[in-house]
Coordinates of C-alpha atoms and ligand atoms in Angstrom, one line a residue:
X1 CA 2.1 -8.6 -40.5
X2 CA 5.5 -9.7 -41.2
X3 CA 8.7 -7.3 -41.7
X4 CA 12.2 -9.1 -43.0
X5 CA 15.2 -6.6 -42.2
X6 CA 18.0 -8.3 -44.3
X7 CA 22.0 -7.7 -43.9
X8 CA 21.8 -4.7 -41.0
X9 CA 24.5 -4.0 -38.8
X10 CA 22.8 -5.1 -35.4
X11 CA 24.0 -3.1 -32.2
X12 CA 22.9 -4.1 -28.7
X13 CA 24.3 -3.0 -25.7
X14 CA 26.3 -5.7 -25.3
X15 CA 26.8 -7.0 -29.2
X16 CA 27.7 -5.9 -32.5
X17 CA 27.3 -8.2 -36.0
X18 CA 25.6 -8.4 -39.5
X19 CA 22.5 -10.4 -39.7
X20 CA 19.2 -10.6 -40.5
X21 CA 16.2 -9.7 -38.5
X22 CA 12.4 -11.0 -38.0
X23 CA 9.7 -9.7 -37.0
X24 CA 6.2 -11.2 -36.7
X25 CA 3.3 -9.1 -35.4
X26 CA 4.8 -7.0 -32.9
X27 CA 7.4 -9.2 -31.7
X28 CA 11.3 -9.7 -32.9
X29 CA 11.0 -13.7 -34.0
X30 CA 13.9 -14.2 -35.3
X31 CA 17.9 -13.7 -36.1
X32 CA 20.1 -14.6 -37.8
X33 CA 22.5 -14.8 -41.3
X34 CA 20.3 -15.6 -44.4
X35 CA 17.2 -15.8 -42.5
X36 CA 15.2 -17.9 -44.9
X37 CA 11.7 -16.5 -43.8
X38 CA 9.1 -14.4 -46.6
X39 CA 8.0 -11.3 -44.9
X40 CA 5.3 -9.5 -45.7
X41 CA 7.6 -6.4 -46.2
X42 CA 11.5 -6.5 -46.6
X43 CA 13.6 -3.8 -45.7
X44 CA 17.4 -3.9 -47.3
X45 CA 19.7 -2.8 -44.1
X46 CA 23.1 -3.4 -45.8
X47 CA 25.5 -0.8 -44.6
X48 CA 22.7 0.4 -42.1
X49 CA 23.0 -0.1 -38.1
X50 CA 19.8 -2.1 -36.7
X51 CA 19.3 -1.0 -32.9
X52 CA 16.5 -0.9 -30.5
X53 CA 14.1 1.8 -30.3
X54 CA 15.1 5.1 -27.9
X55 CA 13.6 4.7 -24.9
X56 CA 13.6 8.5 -23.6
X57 CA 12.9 8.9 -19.7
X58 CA 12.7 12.1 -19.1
X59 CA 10.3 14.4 -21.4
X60 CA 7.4 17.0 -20.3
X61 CA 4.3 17.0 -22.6
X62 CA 1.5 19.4 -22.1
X63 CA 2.9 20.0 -18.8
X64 CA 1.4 22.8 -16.7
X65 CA 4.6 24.9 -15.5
X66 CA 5.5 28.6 -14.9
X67 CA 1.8 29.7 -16.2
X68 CA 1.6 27.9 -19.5
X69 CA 1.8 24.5 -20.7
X70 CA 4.6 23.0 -22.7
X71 CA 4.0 23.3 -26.2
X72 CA 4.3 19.3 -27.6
X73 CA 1.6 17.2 -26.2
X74 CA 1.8 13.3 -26.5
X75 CA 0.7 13.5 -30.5
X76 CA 3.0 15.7 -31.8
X77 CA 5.2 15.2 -28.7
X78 CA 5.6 11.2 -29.2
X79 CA 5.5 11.8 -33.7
X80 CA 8.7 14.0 -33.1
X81 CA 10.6 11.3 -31.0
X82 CA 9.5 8.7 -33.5
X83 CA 11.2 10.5 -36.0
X84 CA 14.7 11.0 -34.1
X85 CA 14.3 7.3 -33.5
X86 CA 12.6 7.1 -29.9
X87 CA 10.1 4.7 -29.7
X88 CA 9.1 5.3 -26.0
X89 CA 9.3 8.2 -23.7
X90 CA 8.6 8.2 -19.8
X91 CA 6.2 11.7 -19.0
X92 CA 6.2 13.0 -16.1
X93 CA 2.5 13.2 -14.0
X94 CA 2.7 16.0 -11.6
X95 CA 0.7 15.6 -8.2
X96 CA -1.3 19.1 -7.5
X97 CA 0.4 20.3 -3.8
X98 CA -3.1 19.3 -2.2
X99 CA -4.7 17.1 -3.7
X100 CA -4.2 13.2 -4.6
X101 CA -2.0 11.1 -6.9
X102 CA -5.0 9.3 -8.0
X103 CA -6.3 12.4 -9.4
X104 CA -3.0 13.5 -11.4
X105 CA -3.4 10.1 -13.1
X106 CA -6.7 10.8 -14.6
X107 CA -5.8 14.1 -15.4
X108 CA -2.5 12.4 -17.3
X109 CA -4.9 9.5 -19.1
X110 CA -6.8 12.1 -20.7
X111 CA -3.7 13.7 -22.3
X112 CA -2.5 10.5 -23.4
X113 CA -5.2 8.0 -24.5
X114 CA -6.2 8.5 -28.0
X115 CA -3.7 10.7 -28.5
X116 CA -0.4 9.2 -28.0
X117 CA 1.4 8.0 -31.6
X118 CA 4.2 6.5 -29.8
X119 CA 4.7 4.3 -26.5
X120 CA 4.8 6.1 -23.0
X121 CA 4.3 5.5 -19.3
X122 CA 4.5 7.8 -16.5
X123 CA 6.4 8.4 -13.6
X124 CA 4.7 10.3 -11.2
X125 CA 5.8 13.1 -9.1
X126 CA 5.2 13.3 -5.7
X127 CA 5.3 17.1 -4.8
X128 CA 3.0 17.1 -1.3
X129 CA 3.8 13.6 0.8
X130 CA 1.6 12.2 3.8
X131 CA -0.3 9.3 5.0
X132 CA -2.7 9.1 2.3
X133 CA 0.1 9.5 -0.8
X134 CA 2.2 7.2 0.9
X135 CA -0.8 4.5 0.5
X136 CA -1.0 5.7 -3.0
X137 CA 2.4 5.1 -4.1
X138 CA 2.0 1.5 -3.0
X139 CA -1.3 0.9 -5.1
X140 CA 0.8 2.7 -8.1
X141 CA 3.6 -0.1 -7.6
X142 CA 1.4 -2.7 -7.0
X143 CA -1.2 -2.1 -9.5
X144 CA -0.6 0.7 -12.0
X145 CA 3.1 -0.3 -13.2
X146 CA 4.0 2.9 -12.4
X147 CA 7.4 2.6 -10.6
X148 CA 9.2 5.6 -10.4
X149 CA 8.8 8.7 -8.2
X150 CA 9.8 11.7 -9.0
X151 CA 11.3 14.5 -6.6
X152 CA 12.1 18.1 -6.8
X153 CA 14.4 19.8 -4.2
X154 CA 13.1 23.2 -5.7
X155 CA 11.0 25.3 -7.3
X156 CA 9.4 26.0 -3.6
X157 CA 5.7 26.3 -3.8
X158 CA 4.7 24.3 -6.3
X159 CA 6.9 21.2 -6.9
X160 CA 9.4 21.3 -4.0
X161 CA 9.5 18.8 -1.0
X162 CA 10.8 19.1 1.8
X163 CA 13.7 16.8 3.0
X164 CA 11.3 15.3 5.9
X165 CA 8.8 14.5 3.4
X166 CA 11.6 12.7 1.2
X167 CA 13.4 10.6 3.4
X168 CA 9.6 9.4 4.2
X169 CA 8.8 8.9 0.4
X170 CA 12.4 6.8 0.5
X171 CA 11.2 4.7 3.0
X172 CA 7.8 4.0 1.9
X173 CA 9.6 3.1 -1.7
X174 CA 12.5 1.1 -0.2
X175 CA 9.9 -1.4 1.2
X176 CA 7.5 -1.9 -1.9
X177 CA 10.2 -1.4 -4.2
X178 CA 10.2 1.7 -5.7
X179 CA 12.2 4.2 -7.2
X180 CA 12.9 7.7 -6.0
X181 CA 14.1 10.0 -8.7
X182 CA 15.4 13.6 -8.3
X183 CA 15.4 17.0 -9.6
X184 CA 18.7 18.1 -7.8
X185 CA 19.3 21.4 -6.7
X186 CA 19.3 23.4 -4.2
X187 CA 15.6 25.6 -4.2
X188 CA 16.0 28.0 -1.6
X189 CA 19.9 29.4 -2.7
X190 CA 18.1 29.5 -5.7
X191 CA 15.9 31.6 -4.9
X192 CA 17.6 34.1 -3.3
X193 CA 20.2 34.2 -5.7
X194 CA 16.9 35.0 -8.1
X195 CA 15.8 37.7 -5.6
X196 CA 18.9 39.1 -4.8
X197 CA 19.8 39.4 -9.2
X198 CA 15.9 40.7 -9.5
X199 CA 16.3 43.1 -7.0
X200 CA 19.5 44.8 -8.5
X201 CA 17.9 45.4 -11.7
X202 CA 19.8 42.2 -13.2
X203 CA 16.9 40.6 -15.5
X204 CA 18.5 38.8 -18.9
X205 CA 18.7 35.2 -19.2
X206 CA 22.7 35.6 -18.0
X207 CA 21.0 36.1 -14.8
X208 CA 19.6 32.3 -14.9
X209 CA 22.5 30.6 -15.1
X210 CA 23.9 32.9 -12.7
X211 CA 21.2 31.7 -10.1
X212 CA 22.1 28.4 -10.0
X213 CA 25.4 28.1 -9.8
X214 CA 27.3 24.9 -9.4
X215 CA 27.3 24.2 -5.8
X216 CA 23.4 24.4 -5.6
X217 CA 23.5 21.1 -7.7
X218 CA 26.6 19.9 -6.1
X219 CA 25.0 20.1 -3.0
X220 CA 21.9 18.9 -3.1
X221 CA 23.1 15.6 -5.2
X222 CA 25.2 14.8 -2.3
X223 CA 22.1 15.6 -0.1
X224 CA 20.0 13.1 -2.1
X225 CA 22.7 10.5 -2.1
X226 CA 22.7 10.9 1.7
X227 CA 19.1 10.4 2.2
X228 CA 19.5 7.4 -0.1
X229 CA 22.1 6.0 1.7
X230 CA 20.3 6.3 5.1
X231 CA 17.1 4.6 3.8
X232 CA 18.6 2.0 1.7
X233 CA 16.4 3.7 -1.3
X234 CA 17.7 2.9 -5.2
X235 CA 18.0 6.2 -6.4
X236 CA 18.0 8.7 -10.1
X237 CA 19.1 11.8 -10.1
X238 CA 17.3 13.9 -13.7
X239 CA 19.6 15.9 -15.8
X240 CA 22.9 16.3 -13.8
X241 CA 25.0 18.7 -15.3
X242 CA 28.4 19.0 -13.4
X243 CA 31.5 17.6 -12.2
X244 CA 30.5 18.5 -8.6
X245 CA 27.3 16.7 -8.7
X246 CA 29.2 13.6 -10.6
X247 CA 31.4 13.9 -7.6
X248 CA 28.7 13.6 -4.7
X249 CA 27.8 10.3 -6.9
X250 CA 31.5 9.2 -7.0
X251 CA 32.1 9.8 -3.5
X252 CA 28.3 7.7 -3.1
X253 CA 30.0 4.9 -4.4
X254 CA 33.1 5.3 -2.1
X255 CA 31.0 3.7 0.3
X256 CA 29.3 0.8 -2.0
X257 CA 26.3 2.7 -3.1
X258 CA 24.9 2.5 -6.7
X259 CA 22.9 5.9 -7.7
X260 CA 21.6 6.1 -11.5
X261 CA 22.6 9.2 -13.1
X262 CA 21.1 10.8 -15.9
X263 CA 22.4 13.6 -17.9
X264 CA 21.3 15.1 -21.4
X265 CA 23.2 16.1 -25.1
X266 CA 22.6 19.7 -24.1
X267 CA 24.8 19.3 -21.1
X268 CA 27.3 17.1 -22.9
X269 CA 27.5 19.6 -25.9
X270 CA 26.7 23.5 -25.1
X271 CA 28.1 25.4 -22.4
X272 CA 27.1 28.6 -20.6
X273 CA 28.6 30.6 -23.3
X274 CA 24.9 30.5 -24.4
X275 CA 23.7 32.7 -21.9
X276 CA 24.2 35.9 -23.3
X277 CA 22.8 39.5 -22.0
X278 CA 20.3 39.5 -25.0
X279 CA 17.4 37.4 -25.2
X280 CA 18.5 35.1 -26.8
X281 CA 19.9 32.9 -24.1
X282 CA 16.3 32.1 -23.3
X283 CA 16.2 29.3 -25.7
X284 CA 18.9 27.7 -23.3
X285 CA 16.7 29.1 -20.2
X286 CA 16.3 25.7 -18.4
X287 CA 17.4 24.1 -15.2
X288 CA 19.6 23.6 -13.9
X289 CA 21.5 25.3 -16.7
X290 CA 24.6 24.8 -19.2
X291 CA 27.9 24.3 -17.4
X292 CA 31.4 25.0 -18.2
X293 CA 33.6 23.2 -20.3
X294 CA 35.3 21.0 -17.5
X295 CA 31.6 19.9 -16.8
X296 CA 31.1 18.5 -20.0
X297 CA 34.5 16.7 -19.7
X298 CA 33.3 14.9 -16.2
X299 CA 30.4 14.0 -18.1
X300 CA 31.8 12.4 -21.0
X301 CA 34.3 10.9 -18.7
X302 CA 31.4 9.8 -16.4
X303 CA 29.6 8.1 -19.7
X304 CA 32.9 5.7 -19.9
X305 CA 33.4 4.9 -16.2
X306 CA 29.6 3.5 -15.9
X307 CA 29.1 6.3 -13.5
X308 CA 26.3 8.2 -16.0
X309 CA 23.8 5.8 -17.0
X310 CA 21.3 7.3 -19.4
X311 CA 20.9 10.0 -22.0
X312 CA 17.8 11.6 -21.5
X313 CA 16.7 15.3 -23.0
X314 CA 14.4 16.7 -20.6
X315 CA 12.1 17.5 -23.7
X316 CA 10.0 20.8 -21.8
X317 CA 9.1 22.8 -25.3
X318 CA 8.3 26.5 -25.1
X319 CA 7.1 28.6 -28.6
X320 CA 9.1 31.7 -29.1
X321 CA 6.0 33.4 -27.8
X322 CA 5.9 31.9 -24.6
X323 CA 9.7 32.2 -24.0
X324 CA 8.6 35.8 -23.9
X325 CA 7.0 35.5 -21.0
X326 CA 10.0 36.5 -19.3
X327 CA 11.1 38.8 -21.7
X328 CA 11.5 41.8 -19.0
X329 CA 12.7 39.6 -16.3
X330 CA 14.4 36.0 -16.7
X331 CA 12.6 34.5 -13.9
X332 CA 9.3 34.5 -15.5
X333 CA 10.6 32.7 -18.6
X334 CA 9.4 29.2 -18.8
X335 CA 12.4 27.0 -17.8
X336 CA 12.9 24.2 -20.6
X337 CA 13.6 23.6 -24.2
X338 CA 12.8 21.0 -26.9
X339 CA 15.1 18.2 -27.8
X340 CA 13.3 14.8 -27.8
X341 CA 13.5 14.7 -31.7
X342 CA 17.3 15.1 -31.9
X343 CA 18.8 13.0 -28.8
X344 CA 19.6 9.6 -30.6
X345 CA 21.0 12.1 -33.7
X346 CA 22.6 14.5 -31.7
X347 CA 24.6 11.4 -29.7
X348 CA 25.5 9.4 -32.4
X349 CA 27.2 12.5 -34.1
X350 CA 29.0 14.2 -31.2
X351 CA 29.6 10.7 -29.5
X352 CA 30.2 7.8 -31.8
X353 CA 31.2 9.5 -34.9
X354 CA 33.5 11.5 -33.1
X355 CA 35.1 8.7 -31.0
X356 CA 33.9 9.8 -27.7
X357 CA 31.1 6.8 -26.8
X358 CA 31.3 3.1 -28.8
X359 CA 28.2 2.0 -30.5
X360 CA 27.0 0.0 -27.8
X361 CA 27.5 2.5 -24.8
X362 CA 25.5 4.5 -27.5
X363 CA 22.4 1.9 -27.6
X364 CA 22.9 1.4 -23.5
X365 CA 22.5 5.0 -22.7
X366 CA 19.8 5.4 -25.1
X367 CA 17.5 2.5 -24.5
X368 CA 18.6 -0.5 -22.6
X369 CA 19.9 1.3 -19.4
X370 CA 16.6 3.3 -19.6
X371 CA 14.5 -0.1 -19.9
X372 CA 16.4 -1.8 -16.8
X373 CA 16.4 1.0 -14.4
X374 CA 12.4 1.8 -15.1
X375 CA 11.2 -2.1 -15.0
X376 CA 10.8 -2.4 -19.2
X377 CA 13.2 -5.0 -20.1
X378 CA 13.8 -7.1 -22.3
X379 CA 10.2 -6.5 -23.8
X380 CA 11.7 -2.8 -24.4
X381 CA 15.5 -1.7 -24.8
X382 CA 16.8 -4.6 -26.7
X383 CA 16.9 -6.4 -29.8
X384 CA 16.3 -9.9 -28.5
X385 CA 13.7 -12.9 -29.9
X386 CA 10.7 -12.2 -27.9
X387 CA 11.5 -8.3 -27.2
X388 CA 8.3 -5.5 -28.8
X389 CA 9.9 -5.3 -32.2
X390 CA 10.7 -1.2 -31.6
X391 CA 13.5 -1.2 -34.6
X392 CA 15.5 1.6 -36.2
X393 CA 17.2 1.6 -38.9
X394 CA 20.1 4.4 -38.7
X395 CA 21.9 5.7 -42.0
X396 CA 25.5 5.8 -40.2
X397 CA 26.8 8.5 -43.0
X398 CA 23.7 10.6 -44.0
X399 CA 24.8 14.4 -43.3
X400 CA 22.0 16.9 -42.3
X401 CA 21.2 19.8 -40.3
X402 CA 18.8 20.6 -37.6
X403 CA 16.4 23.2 -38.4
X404 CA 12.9 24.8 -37.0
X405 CA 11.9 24.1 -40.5
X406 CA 12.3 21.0 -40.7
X407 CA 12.0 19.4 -37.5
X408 CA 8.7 17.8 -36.0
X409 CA 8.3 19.4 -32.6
X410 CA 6.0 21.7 -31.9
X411 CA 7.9 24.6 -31.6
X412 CA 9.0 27.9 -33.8
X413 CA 12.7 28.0 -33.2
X414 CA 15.4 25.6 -32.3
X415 CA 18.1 25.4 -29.8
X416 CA 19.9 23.7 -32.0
X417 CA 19.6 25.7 -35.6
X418 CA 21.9 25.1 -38.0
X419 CA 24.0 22.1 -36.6
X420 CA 25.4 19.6 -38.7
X421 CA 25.2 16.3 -37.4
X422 CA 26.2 13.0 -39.8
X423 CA 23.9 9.9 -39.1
X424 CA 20.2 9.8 -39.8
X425 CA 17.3 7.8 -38.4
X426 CA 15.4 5.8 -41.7
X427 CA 12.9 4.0 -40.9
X428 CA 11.1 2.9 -37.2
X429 CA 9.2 0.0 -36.2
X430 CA 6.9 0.1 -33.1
X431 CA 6.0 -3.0 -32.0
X432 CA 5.9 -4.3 -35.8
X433 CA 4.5 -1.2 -37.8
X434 CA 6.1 0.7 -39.5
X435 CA 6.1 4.2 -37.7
X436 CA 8.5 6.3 -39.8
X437 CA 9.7 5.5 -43.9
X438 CA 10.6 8.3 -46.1
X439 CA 10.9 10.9 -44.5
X440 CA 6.9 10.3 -43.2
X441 CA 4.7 9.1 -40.4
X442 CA 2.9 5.9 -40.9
X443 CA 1.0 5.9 -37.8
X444 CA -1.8 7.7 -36.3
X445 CA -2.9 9.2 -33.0
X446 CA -3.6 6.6 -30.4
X447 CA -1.4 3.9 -32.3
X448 CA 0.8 4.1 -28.7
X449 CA 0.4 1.7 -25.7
X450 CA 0.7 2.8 -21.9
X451 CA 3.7 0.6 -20.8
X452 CA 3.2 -0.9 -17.4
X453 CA 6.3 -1.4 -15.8
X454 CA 7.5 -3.7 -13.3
X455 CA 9.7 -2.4 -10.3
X456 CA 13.1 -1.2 -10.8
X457 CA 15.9 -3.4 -11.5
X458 CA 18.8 -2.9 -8.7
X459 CA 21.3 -3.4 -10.7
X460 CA 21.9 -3.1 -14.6
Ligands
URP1 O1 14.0 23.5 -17.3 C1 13.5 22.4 -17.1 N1 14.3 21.4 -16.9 N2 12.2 22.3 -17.2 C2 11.4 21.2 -17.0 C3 11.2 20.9 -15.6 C4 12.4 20.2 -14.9 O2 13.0 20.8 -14.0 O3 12.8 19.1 -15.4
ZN2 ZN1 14.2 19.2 -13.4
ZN3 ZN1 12.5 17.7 -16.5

C-alpha cells in the first residue's frame, strides 16, 4: 500500500514548507516538491497543514480509580484520539499496593491486545516500592520497553509513596536509565483540607478546588525537584497547573537542572471559575484542579520559554452517572474528565490561531517533545524519511464546535460543550492506513501496536 499526499503545508518541530509526501507501507519514503511517485491512493493537501501524528502521554483507559473504572477503554479510548488527530497515547499501568509489577502488566495486556485501534505503550506506576519492584523496574527497562515510572505524592492508600520509597525508585532509575514521572501534590494537606471541608458540612465540587490549593502543588514540585536533584534522576512532572509549581521548576534550573514539565489545554484554558456550588463543577472535578488566571499566563509563558514541554490531557473519562458518585459529597466524585479527542483541536485554536504558540511549538508539544522524552523518536513524533508514517492532515480554517453529540468518547456530557474552535483534523494515517477520512473510522479493533520504547532521551 502506497499513499501520495501532494502540495501540504508540512510542519515539524523544527520546519515549515510545501511539499509533497510518500508513504510506502507503513513508513514515510519520501519528500519532496513534485514528487513524481504513483501511489496507490493520493490525497490533495493544498492549503492543508501535514504534521505528525499526536503522541498523547498522559491518558487513563479502563482505569480502576475511586470505585469505578474510567469510562473509554483502549477501543473507544484510542478511536476518539484518532479522530482529534492522536495517533499514540502513553496509559498508565497501576501496580496493586501489594502485589507485583509483573502482574499489573498482564492485567494491562489484556485491556489492550485486540482491542487497541490506535498505538499505545504504558508507563507503569509504581505505588508500593521494595527489593523485589526495584528488580522489576530494571527487567521493564531492559526488556519490556517500558521506560517511564510513574509517581503519585498523594491519594494516600492506594497510589501514594512515600518520599523514602521515591528517592529509592530515583536511584534504582538513575542507574538503568529510567524515568521517574510525578503526580505532584501534596497528599496529606490534601487530605485534611478534605476532612476539615467534609466535616463542616462543606460538600459541592467548590469544595475540591478548595482542597488543593496552590501551595500543595507548589510544594511538592519543588519536593520532587529536590529529590531529583539529590539522585541525579531525569525527571516529569504530569499536569502541572500553576505558576508556583512552574516556579519550583524555574528555580530547578537555577542550579543547572533540566525537569520535563507537562501541563494540559484545560489548565491553559479554564479557570476555577468552573467550580461552582452546584453540581455542575464536577465535570471539572479533577486533580489537581483549575487555577486562576495568572496561572494560565505562567503557563503560556512557560510554553515559550522551553520551560513546559508537552501538552498532554490527562484523558480519565467519567459518565454523568458516575460523576454522581459524589453527588452528596465532592470527595467521592471520581477525579478526572475526558479530553483526549480535543487536545490537538483545542491547541491549535486557542494557541496558533490566536497567536499565542507558532506552528511548530504546536507540533513539539504535541508529538515530538512527547516521542524524545519517552524513548519513541524519530520512528514516532516526526515527519522524517524512515519515521511510522502516523500523518494528519489538519483543515487550518474549518470552524466547529465540540459537542457530547458529536464527539467519540465514551462519555454523555462534555467539559467542553458548545466551544467553537477553528481548525479541524481530516484525514489520519497510522503507520500507512488510513485511520480517519470523512468524517469515519477506517480501522478496526486491534489494528494498534504496543510501542516498545527505548530509555529516555536526557535532553530534547
Ligand atoms: O483527576 C485526575 N487527574 N484523574 C486521573 C488520575 C490522575 O491523578 O492523573
Ligand atoms: Zn495525576
Ligand atoms: Zn492522570
Amino acid at each position: 500500500m502506497s499513499v501520495l499526499i501532494k502540495n501540504g503545508r508540512i510542519v515539524t518541530a523544527a520546519e515549515d514548507y510545501i511539499a509533497d509526501l510518500y508513504i510506502e507501507d507503513d513508513k514515510i519514503a519520501a519528500i519532496g516538491a513534485n514528487l513524481p511517485q504513483k501511489a496507490d491512493k493520493e490525497v490533495d493537501a493544498t492549503g492543508k497543514l501535514v504534521f505528525p501524528g499526536g503522541i498523547d502521554p498522559h491518558v487513563h483507559l479502563d482505569m480502576p480509580f475511586m470505585g469505578t473504572f474510567s469510562s473509554d477503554d483502549y477501543e473507544t479510548g484510542t478511536r476518539a484520539a484518532l479522530f482529534g488527530g492522536t495517533t499514540t497515547v502513553i496509559d498508565f499501568i497501576l501496580q496493586t499496593q501489594g502485589d507485583s509489577l509483573r502482574n499489573a502488566l498482564k492485567t494491562w495486556q489484556k485491556k489492550s491486545e485486540g482491542k487497541a485501534i490506535g498505538d499505545y505503550s504504558y508507563h507503569m506506576a509504581v505505588t508500593d516500592f521494595n527489593d523485589d519492584v526495584a528488580k522489576e523496574v530494571v527487567e521493564f527497562i531492559e526488556e519490556e520497553g517500558i521506560t517511564s515510572f510513574k509517581t503519585f505524592m498523594a491519594y494516600k492508600g492506594a497510589l501514594m509513596i512515600d518520599d523514602g520509597q521515591m528517592v529509592q525508585l530515583m536511584k534504582v532509575l538513575k542507574k538503568h536509565g529510567g524515568l521517574i514521572t510525578v503526580h505532584a501534590t501534596n497528599g496529606d494537606v490534601i487530605d485534611s483540607l478534605i476532612a476539615k471541608h467534609r466535616a463542616e458540612g462543606k460538600l459541592s465540587p467548590l469544595y475540591h478546588y478548595l482542597s488543593q490549593p496552590e501551595v500543595t502543588e507548589a510544594e511538592a514540585s519543588a519536593r520532587f525537584t529536590d529529590m531529583l536533584h539529590y539522585t541525579g534522576c531525569p525527571g516529569y512532572i504530569v499536569h502541572l497547573t500553576c505558576e508556583g509549581a512552574l516556579n519550583a521548576v524555574r528555580r530547578a534550573g537555577l542550579r543547572n537542572q533540566k525537569v520535563f514539565v507537562e501541563t494540559c489545554p484545560q489548565y491553559l484554558l479554564v479557570d476555577a471559575s468552573v467550580y461552582e456550588e452546584d453540581f455542575e463543577g464536577a465535570k471539572w472535578v479533577m486533580s489537581p484542579p483549575t487555577r486562576e488566571k495568572k496561572d494560565q499566563k505562567a503557563l503560556w509563558a512557560g510554553l515559550q520559554q522551553n520551560l513546559v514541554n508537552v501538552v498532554g490531557t490527562d484523558h480519565c473519562p467519567f459518565t454523568w452517572e458516575q460523576k454522581l458518585m459524589g453527588k452528596d459529597d465532592f470527595s467521592k466524585i471520581p477525579n478526572g474528565h475526558p479530553a483526549i479527542e480535543h487536545r490537538m483541536e483545542l491547541l491549535y485554536s486557542e494557541g496558533v490561531k490566536k497567536g499565542r504558540i507558532s506552528l511548530s511549538k504546536f507540533v513539539e508539544v504535541t508529538a515530538t517533545n512527547p516521542a524524545k522524552i519517552f524513548g519513541m523518536y524519530p520512528k514516532k513524533g516526526t515527519i522524517a524519511i524512515g519515521s511510522d508514517a502516523d500523518v494528519v492532515v489538519f483543515d487550518p480554517d474549518k470552524k466547529h464546535t465540540i459537542s457530547k453529540d458529536t464527539h467519540h468518547m465514551n462519555v454523555d456530557y462534555s467539559s467542553y460543550e458548545g466551544w467553537k474552535v477553528t481548525g479541524k483534523t481530516e484525514t489520519v494515517f497510522l503507520r500507512g492506513q488510513t485511520a480517519i477520512e470523512n468524517g469515519e473510522c477506517h480501522l478496526e479493533p486491534g489494528s494498534g501496536q504496543f510501542v516498545k520504547r527505548g530509555k529516555t532521551s536526557y535532553i530534547i
